[in-house]
Tab-separated table of C-alpha atoms and ligand atoms in Angstrom:
chain	number	residue	atom	x	y	z
A	11	MET	CA	-23.455	11.802	-19.231
A	12	ILE	CA	-25.727	12.692	-16.314
A	13	VAL	CA	-28.796	14.554	-17.576
A	14	PRO	CA	-30.673	16.641	-14.995
A	15	ALA	CA	-33.401	14.007	-14.681
A	16	SER	CA	-30.810	11.397	-13.662
A	17	ALA	CA	-29.241	13.821	-11.199
A	18	ALA	CA	-32.480	13.965	-9.231
A	19	PHE	CA	-32.597	10.168	-8.999
A	20	VAL	CA	-28.943	10.100	-7.994
A	21	ALA	CA	-29.596	12.640	-5.252
A	22	ALA	CA	-32.492	10.546	-3.985
A	23	ALA	CA	-30.664	7.217	-4.132
A	24	VAL	CA	-26.929	7.694	-3.486
A	25	ARG	CA	-25.699	8.344	0.053
A	26	PRO	CA	-24.671	11.986	0.577
A	27	GLU	CA	-21.240	11.012	1.907
A	28	ILE	CA	-20.551	9.157	-1.346
A	29	ARG	CA	-21.824	12.043	-3.469
A	30	ALA	CA	-19.490	14.360	-1.540
A	31	LEU	CA	-16.432	12.330	-2.593
A	32	THR	CA	-14.323	12.710	-5.691
A	33	ALA	CA	-13.256	9.443	-7.315
A	34	TYR	CA	-9.641	8.373	-6.712
A	35	ALA	CA	-7.730	10.207	-9.425
A	36	VAL	CA	-4.914	8.324	-11.116
A	37	ALA	CA	-2.547	10.814	-12.770
A	38	HIS	CA	-1.837	10.426	-16.491
A	39	ALA	CA	1.783	9.476	-16.900
A	40	ASP	CA	2.164	8.990	-20.658
A	41	GLY	CA	5.678	9.930	-21.683
A	42	LEU	CA	6.670	10.904	-18.132
A	43	ILE	CA	9.218	9.330	-15.802
A	44	LYS	CA	6.823	7.714	-13.371
A	45	LEU	CA	7.912	8.215	-9.771
A	46	ASP	CA	4.464	8.663	-8.249
A	47	ALA	CA	3.008	5.253	-7.411
A	48	MET	CA	5.632	3.109	-5.659
A	49	GLU	CA	5.997	0.780	-8.615
A	50	ASN	CA	9.093	-1.284	-9.255
A	51	PRO	CA	10.876	0.521	-12.130
A	52	TYR	CA	12.521	-2.539	-13.678
A	53	ALA	CA	11.072	-4.316	-16.698
A	54	LEU	CA	11.160	-8.120	-16.720
A	55	PRO	CA	13.987	-9.979	-18.467
A	56	GLN	CA	13.082	-11.252	-21.928
A	57	ALA	CA	13.319	-14.932	-20.935
A	58	VAL	CA	10.795	-14.404	-18.138
A	59	ARG	CA	8.490	-12.533	-20.505
A	60	GLU	CA	8.589	-15.459	-22.895
A	61	ARG	CA	7.637	-17.892	-20.156
A	62	ILE	CA	4.765	-15.611	-19.195
A	63	ALA	CA	3.601	-15.417	-22.803
A	64	ALA	CA	3.612	-19.202	-23.095
A	65	ALA	CA	1.680	-19.619	-19.840
A	66	VAL	CA	-0.891	-16.972	-20.754
A	67	ALA	CA	-1.463	-18.567	-24.157
A	68	LEU	CA	-2.703	-21.712	-22.417
A	69	VAL	CA	-5.169	-19.994	-20.080
A	70	PRO	CA	-8.763	-21.071	-20.770
A	71	ILE	CA	-10.193	-17.561	-20.821
A	72	ASN	CA	-13.660	-18.885	-21.589
A	73	ARG	CA	-13.733	-20.482	-18.112
A	74	TYR	CA	-13.982	-18.887	-14.712
A	75	PRO	CA	-10.675	-18.933	-12.835
A	76	ASP	CA	-9.948	-21.288	-9.933
A	77	GLY	CA	-12.105	-19.795	-7.165
A	78	GLY	CA	-9.580	-20.757	-4.495
A	79	ALA	CA	-6.556	-19.606	-6.530
A	80	ASP	CA	-4.658	-22.589	-5.131
A	81	ALA	CA	-1.587	-22.276	-7.369
A	82	VAL	CA	-1.121	-18.661	-6.311
A	83	LYS	CA	-1.508	-19.576	-2.652
A	84	SER	CA	1.108	-22.335	-2.901
A	85	ALA	CA	3.480	-19.973	-4.683
A	86	LEU	CA	3.029	-17.312	-1.978
A	87	ARG	CA	3.501	-19.848	0.826
A	88	ARG	CA	6.718	-21.049	-0.755
A	89	ALA	CA	8.099	-17.621	-1.660
A	90	PHE	CA	7.421	-16.018	1.724
A	91	GLY	CA	7.638	-18.998	4.078
A	92	ILE	CA	3.988	-18.927	5.147
A	93	PRO	CA	3.294	-22.091	7.190
A	94	GLU	CA	0.354	-24.326	6.217
A	95	ALA	CA	-1.065	-23.870	9.719
A	96	LEU	CA	-1.808	-20.223	8.968
A	97	GLY	CA	-4.780	-19.117	6.896
A	98	LEU	CA	-4.248	-17.197	3.660
A	99	VAL	CA	-6.787	-15.015	1.834
A	100	LEU	CA	-6.110	-13.345	-1.483
A	101	GLY	CA	-7.402	-10.043	-2.752
A	102	ASN	CA	-7.543	-8.216	-6.046
A	103	GLY	CA	-4.756	-6.045	-4.693
A	104	SER	CA	-4.565	-5.442	-0.966
A	105	ASP	CA	-7.075	-2.665	-1.665
A	106	GLU	CA	-9.706	-5.380	-1.952
A	107	LEU	CA	-8.502	-7.002	1.285
A	108	ILE	CA	-8.962	-3.687	3.090
A	109	GLN	CA	-12.516	-3.613	1.762
A	110	MET	CA	-13.159	-7.221	2.855
A	111	LEU	CA	-11.737	-6.605	6.335
A	112	THR	CA	-13.850	-3.488	6.731
A	113	VAL	CA	-17.055	-5.163	5.579
A	114	ALA	CA	-16.431	-8.136	7.882
A	115	VAL	CA	-16.371	-5.955	11.016
A	116	ALA	CA	-18.969	-3.350	9.968
A	117	LYS	CA	-21.542	-3.932	12.692
A	118	PRO	CA	-23.636	-0.954	13.752
A	119	GLY	CA	-21.527	1.175	16.081
A	120	ALA	CA	-18.229	-0.472	15.077
A	121	VAL	CA	-15.082	1.661	14.960
A	122	ILE	CA	-12.032	1.349	12.714
A	123	LEU	CA	-8.861	3.030	13.904
A	124	ALA	CA	-5.593	3.939	12.202
A	125	PRO	CA	-2.798	6.434	12.739
A	126	GLU	CA	-2.850	9.409	10.396
A	127	PRO	CA	-1.437	10.339	7.995
A	128	SER	CA	-1.463	6.818	6.630
A	129	PHE	CA	-2.859	4.931	3.656
A	130	VAL	CA	-6.035	6.791	2.690
A	131	MET	CA	-7.979	3.657	1.781
A	132	TYR	CA	-8.443	2.713	5.460
A	133	ARG	CA	-10.525	5.829	6.075
A	134	LEU	CA	-12.272	5.636	2.703
A	135	ASN	CA	-13.321	2.005	3.089
A	136	ALA	CA	-14.741	2.781	6.526
A	137	LEU	CA	-16.782	5.523	4.891
A	138	TYR	CA	-17.968	3.186	2.108
A	139	ALA	CA	-19.115	0.651	4.698
A	140	GLY	CA	-20.726	3.237	6.971
A	141	VAL	CA	-18.307	2.508	9.833
A	142	ARG	CA	-16.955	5.262	12.079
A	143	PHE	CA	-13.262	5.890	11.495
A	144	VAL	CA	-10.974	7.252	14.199
A	145	GLY	CA	-7.621	8.645	13.051
A	146	VAL	CA	-4.908	9.068	15.695
A	147	PRO	CA	-2.284	11.659	14.685
A	148	LEU	CA	1.297	10.493	14.363
A	149	LEU	CA	3.935	12.462	16.298
A	150	PRO	CA	5.646	15.322	14.419
A	151	ASP	CA	8.520	13.028	13.384
A	152	PHE	CA	5.848	10.596	12.039
A	153	SER	CA	6.522	7.988	14.707
A	154	LEU	CA	3.595	6.213	16.316
A	155	ASP	CA	2.024	8.014	19.280
A	156	THR	CA	1.573	4.754	21.164
A	157	GLY	CA	0.103	6.458	24.230
A	158	ALA	CA	-2.525	8.212	22.126
A	159	VAL	CA	-3.362	4.983	20.244
A	160	LEU	CA	-3.706	3.056	23.525
A	161	ALA	CA	-5.960	5.793	24.938
A	162	ALA	CA	-8.071	5.687	21.756
A	163	ILE	CA	-8.310	1.879	22.008
A	164	GLU	CA	-9.562	2.204	25.572
A	165	ARG	CA	-12.090	4.889	24.592
A	166	GLU	CA	-13.323	3.547	21.252
A	167	ARG	CA	-12.884	-0.255	21.549
A	168	PRO	CA	-12.114	-0.514	17.781
A	169	ALA	CA	-13.103	-3.692	15.959
A	170	LEU	CA	-10.237	-3.172	13.521
A	171	ILE	CA	-6.933	-1.287	13.637
A	172	PHE	CA	-4.776	-0.708	10.558
A	173	LEU	CA	-1.047	-0.140	11.067
A	174	ALA	CA	0.807	0.393	7.794
A	175	CYS	CA	4.301	-0.733	8.621
A	176	PRO	CA	6.322	0.788	7.002
A	177	ASN	CA	3.819	3.591	6.693
A	178	ASN	CA	2.630	5.225	3.492
A	179	PRO	CA	3.097	8.143	2.850
A	180	THR	CA	5.668	8.787	5.582
A	181	GLY	CA	7.973	5.834	4.787
A	182	ASN	CA	8.963	4.932	8.353
A	183	LEU	CA	8.597	1.710	10.300
A	184	PHE	CA	6.697	2.015	13.582
A	185	ALA	CA	8.477	0.872	16.762
A	186	THR	CA	7.996	-2.841	17.430
A	187	THR	CA	7.262	-2.203	21.109
A	188	GLY	CA	4.426	0.171	20.184
A	189	ILE	CA	2.847	-2.387	17.839
A	190	GLU	CA	3.158	-5.093	20.487
A	191	ALA	CA	1.432	-2.885	23.057
A	192	ILE	CA	-1.375	-2.176	20.586
A	193	LEU	CA	-1.772	-5.896	19.828
A	194	ARG	CA	-2.070	-6.650	23.554
A	195	ALA	CA	-4.570	-3.848	24.215
A	196	ALA	CA	-6.789	-4.194	21.131
A	197	PRO	CA	-10.171	-5.867	21.639
A	198	GLY	CA	-10.436	-6.731	17.921
A	199	LEU	CA	-8.269	-7.375	14.883
A	200	VAL	CA	-4.968	-5.564	14.287
A	201	VAL	CA	-3.870	-5.513	10.659
A	202	VAL	CA	-0.175	-4.886	10.145
A	203	ASP	CA	-0.072	-3.758	6.525
A	204	GLU	CA	3.341	-4.740	5.191
A	205	ALA	CA	2.904	-3.498	1.634
A	206	TYR	CA	6.580	-2.418	1.676
A	207	HIS	CA	8.022	-5.451	3.477
A	208	ALA	CA	10.514	-6.157	0.679
A	209	PHE	CA	12.320	-2.922	1.506
A	210	ALA	CA	12.014	-3.021	5.294
A	211	ASP	CA	14.170	-4.473	8.067
A	212	ALA	CA	11.353	-5.918	10.174
A	213	SER	CA	8.190	-7.980	9.743
A	214	PHE	CA	5.423	-9.301	11.976
A	215	LEU	CA	4.824	-12.336	9.735
A	216	PRO	CA	7.076	-14.596	11.873
A	217	ARG	CA	5.162	-13.470	14.973
A	218	LEU	CA	1.638	-14.475	13.952
A	219	ALA	CA	1.538	-17.411	16.366
A	220	GLU	CA	2.177	-15.052	19.307
A	221	PHE	CA	-0.828	-12.776	18.736
A	222	PRO	CA	-4.280	-14.273	18.157
A	223	ASN	CA	-5.617	-10.905	16.940
A	224	LEU	CA	-2.865	-10.173	14.388
A	225	LEU	CA	-3.299	-10.282	10.614
A	226	VAL	CA	-0.399	-9.483	8.303
A	227	MET	CA	-1.415	-8.034	4.955
A	228	ARG	CA	0.921	-7.694	2.013
A	229	THR	CA	0.896	-7.021	-1.707
A	230	VAL	CA	3.031	-7.987	-4.679
A	231	SER	CA	2.454	-4.536	-6.193
A	232	LYS	CA	5.686	-3.017	-4.925
A	233	ILE	CA	7.900	-5.945	-5.956
A	234	GLY	CA	7.252	-5.714	-9.654
A	235	MET	CA	3.697	-6.994	-10.113
A	236	ALA	CA	1.448	-3.955	-9.626
A	237	GLY	CA	-0.365	-4.788	-12.853
A	238	LEU	CA	-1.413	-8.219	-11.612
A	239	ARG	CA	-3.457	-6.858	-8.658
A	240	LEU	CA	-2.635	-9.408	-5.985
A	241	GLY	CA	-2.669	-8.870	-2.250
A	242	TYR	CA	-2.537	-11.472	0.518
A	243	ALA	CA	-3.581	-11.645	4.122
A	244	VAL	CA	-2.103	-14.114	6.598
A	245	ALA	CA	-3.681	-14.860	9.981
A	246	ALA	CA	-5.041	-17.634	12.143
A	247	PRO	CA	-7.503	-19.725	10.093
A	248	GLU	CA	-10.359	-18.492	12.311
A	249	TRP	CA	-9.897	-15.038	10.761
A	250	THR	CA	-9.317	-16.101	7.167
A	251	THR	CA	-12.388	-18.376	7.212
A	252	GLU	CA	-14.554	-15.353	7.981
A	253	LEU	CA	-12.807	-13.113	5.440
A	254	ASN	CA	-13.342	-15.718	2.746
A	255	LYS	CA	-17.094	-15.315	3.261
A	256	VAL	CA	-16.986	-11.679	2.131
A	257	ARG	CA	-14.492	-12.311	-0.679
A	258	PRO	CA	-16.113	-11.957	-4.100
A	259	PRO	CA	-16.031	-15.311	-5.925
A	260	TYR	CA	-13.314	-15.474	-8.605
A	261	ASN	CA	-11.734	-12.242	-7.349
A	262	LEU	CA	-8.367	-13.243	-8.794
A	263	ASN	CA	-8.598	-13.368	-12.552
A	264	ALA	CA	-7.229	-16.238	-14.608
A	265	LEU	CA	-4.336	-14.266	-16.118
A	266	THR	CA	-3.078	-13.207	-12.689
A	267	GLN	CA	-3.380	-16.787	-11.502
A	268	ALA	CA	-1.304	-17.984	-14.444
A	269	VAL	CA	1.404	-15.335	-14.173
A	270	ALA	CA	1.879	-14.731	-10.426
A	271	PRO	CA	3.290	-18.199	-9.629
A	272	LEU	CA	5.853	-17.830	-12.433
A	273	LEU	CA	7.112	-14.527	-11.066
A	274	LEU	CA	6.959	-15.579	-7.427
A	275	ALA	CA	9.307	-18.427	-8.332
A	276	GLU	CA	11.929	-15.899	-9.495
A	277	ASP	CA	13.503	-15.571	-6.044
A	278	ALA	CA	16.852	-14.322	-7.294
A	279	LEU	CA	15.292	-11.708	-9.571
A	280	LEU	CA	12.957	-10.395	-6.848
A	281	ALA	CA	15.765	-10.231	-4.282
A	282	GLU	CA	18.147	-8.544	-6.693
A	283	GLN	CA	15.606	-5.884	-7.670
A	284	ALA	CA	14.823	-5.133	-4.008
A	285	THR	CA	18.540	-4.769	-3.306
A	286	ARG	CA	18.948	-2.388	-6.233
A	287	ILE	CA	15.951	-0.335	-5.130
A	288	LYS	CA	17.274	-0.097	-1.571
A	289	ALA	CA	20.692	1.042	-2.816
A	290	GLU	CA	19.087	3.694	-5.026
A	291	ARG	CA	16.854	4.727	-2.139
A	292	SER	CA	19.959	5.465	-0.022
A	293	ARG	CA	21.505	7.459	-2.834
A	294	LEU	CA	18.326	9.442	-3.510
A	295	HIS	CA	17.748	10.062	0.196
A	296	ALA	CA	21.331	11.257	0.732
A	297	ALA	CA	21.168	13.547	-2.310
A	298	LEU	CA	17.866	15.063	-1.157
A	299	CYS	CA	19.264	15.590	2.360
A	300	LYS	CA	22.091	17.685	0.913
A	301	LEU	CA	19.713	20.167	-0.717
A	302	PRO	CA	19.167	23.451	1.074
A	303	ASP	CA	15.760	23.753	2.751
A	304	VAL	CA	14.794	20.154	1.943
A	305	VAL	CA	14.032	17.580	4.644
A	306	ALA	CA	14.111	13.966	3.451
A	307	TYR	CA	12.553	11.641	6.022
A	308	PRO	CA	14.021	8.245	6.920
A	309	THR	CA	12.454	5.486	4.832
A	310	GLN	CA	12.118	1.706	4.860
A	311	THR	CA	10.086	1.678	1.655
A	312	ASN	CA	10.663	2.201	-2.064
A	313	PHE	CA	9.886	5.907	-1.809
A	314	VAL	CA	11.228	8.980	-0.057
A	315	LEU	CA	9.043	11.593	1.595
A	316	ALA	CA	10.607	15.016	1.236
A	317	ARG	CA	9.511	18.368	2.588
A	318	VAL	CA	10.501	21.052	0.117
A	319	PRO	CA	10.166	24.836	0.144
A	320	ASP	CA	7.160	24.942	-2.215
A	321	ALA	CA	5.696	21.521	-3.070
A	322	PRO	CA	3.041	22.657	-5.591
A	323	ARG	CA	5.643	24.663	-7.507
A	324	TRP	CA	8.213	21.843	-7.387
A	325	PHE	CA	5.594	19.343	-8.513
A	326	ASP	CA	4.582	21.498	-11.504
A	327	HIS	CA	8.187	22.169	-12.386
A	328	LEU	CA	9.111	18.473	-12.285
A	329	ARG	CA	6.112	17.638	-14.421
A	330	GLN	CA	7.200	20.159	-17.019
A	331	GLU	CA	10.586	18.468	-16.935
A	332	GLY	CA	8.866	15.157	-17.659
A	333	ILE	CA	8.862	13.678	-14.163
A	334	LEU	CA	5.781	12.684	-12.222
A	335	VAL	CA	5.982	12.523	-8.413
A	336	LYS	CA	3.180	12.704	-5.844
A	337	ASN	CA	2.325	16.065	-4.349
A	338	LEU	CA	0.991	15.520	-0.826
A	339	HIS	CA	0.559	19.193	-0.005
A	340	GLY	CA	-2.995	19.631	1.215
A	341	TRP	CA	-3.511	15.940	2.097
A	342	HIS	CA	-2.994	16.311	5.837
A	343	GLY	CA	-1.798	19.092	8.142
A	344	SER	CA	1.485	17.319	8.824
A	345	LEU	CA	2.281	16.841	5.124
A	346	GLU	CA	2.510	20.494	4.154
A	347	HIS	CA	4.888	20.988	1.248
A	348	CYS	CA	5.676	17.289	1.107
A	349	LEU	CA	6.415	15.349	-2.059
A	350	ARG	CA	6.487	11.555	-2.174
A	351	ILE	CA	9.105	10.373	-4.614
A	352	THR	CA	9.190	6.728	-5.668
A	353	VAL	CA	12.675	5.297	-6.146
A	354	GLY	CA	13.274	4.760	-9.856
A	355	THR	CA	16.123	3.312	-11.890
A	356	PRO	CA	19.530	5.017	-11.446
A	357	ALA	CA	18.921	6.991	-14.661
A	358	GLU	CA	15.441	8.055	-13.536
A	359	ASN	CA	16.738	9.158	-10.149
A	360	ASP	CA	19.546	11.098	-11.813
A	361	ALA	CA	16.981	12.814	-14.027
A	362	LEU	CA	14.904	13.700	-10.982
A	363	LEU	CA	17.862	15.102	-9.059
A	364	ALA	CA	18.995	17.131	-12.060
A	365	ALA	CA	15.507	18.529	-12.612
A	366	LEU	CA	14.836	19.710	-9.066
A	367	PRO	CA	14.228	23.464	-9.001
A	368	THR	CA	17.185	24.044	-6.623
A	369	HIS	CA	19.446	23.458	-9.603
A	370	ARG	CA	18.156	26.486	-11.499
B	423	PMP	N1	-1.321	-0.673	1.727
B	423	PMP	C1	-0.444	0.332	1.630
B	423	PMP	C2	0.242	0.821	2.857
B	423	PMP	C3	-0.182	0.918	0.381
B	423	PMP	O1	0.684	1.936	0.299
B	423	PMP	C4	-0.839	0.412	-0.765
B	423	PMP	C5	-0.593	0.985	-2.153
B	423	PMP	N2	-0.389	2.303	-2.265
B	423	PMP	C6	-1.748	-0.623	-0.601
B	423	PMP	C7	-1.952	-1.140	0.650
B	423	PMP	C8	-2.547	-1.150	-1.755
B	423	PMP	O2	-1.770	-1.903	-2.607
B	423	PMP	P1	-2.379	-2.852	-3.716
B	423	PMP	O3	-3.867	-2.634	-3.754
B	423	PMP	O4	-1.704	-2.463	-4.964
B	423	PMP	O5	-2.057	-4.240	-3.286
């Protein structure tokens, strides 16, 4: 509890822009169908759980984990075809990688640029690090305004550009030609954030050798391992060497290091779940498109962005019906009355569709 005496010290010590923030609120989901956080809805098969239990039982929890997390790196290289010639840095979720990238470029006067609306942590991490953030609005259909980004690059000379591709919360993939033009024009690092790569038709990972200023960032959170907190960044070793200097030692805990390689070896399971999620995504998207006064945007992710007649009312109604989605109304001018709905299991998606207020 903050007593008044502490409040005075806080006011004297903590930066005003931090005091003005509210901490990232994670909604309580107990007992609800959870379609708010882009998680994979499928539980692990029992046999896999047993292998995890056996591996975890052997972890020496009294010891610090492997600082280099070598077993996890090998598993990622194998699972995603990352060549040895490329550098690899791991984060406690890609959230931590965003923080490391931001800190690494945070010289006085540096600028970080990203389209908006996009993943909010780009802007927030710039604020934490005291770096100026420039948001370039997406076009009304949420595609990349390449001309505006190129003009902003010319004007601001950003040290770091984040392109979430596919984008969160809009769900779309940006045009390859636009990203290429940005890579050629940027004076600094361009991070293509492929958090949703498992559900998308395109990736810049195979193109790393072509662009010396490209870093591809990904996470295992959306493919069934959100609880492990593991993100990875792939780039030329010149970049990853520097990022490793701002990486907290032992940032990947021992339990994650024991479990992630086991799950990353489950190629068939991971592929099958992604296929199921994509099929359900099509069904959910098509069903939403049929509803009167609802616009469901095209998506290459495991969620659907939908503009509905009254998002706050729909959100409250769904919650009363036991379903948690994300209400984006009020987040950004272009997201008015938008809900972001994570693709669930067939039964969860049926429950969502049946509970939508249009059915009353
Ligand atoms: N990038 C994007 C585009 C995201 O949507 C998210 C999660 N919402 C992240 C990064 C962070 O993922 P994590 O920290 O779970 O790896």
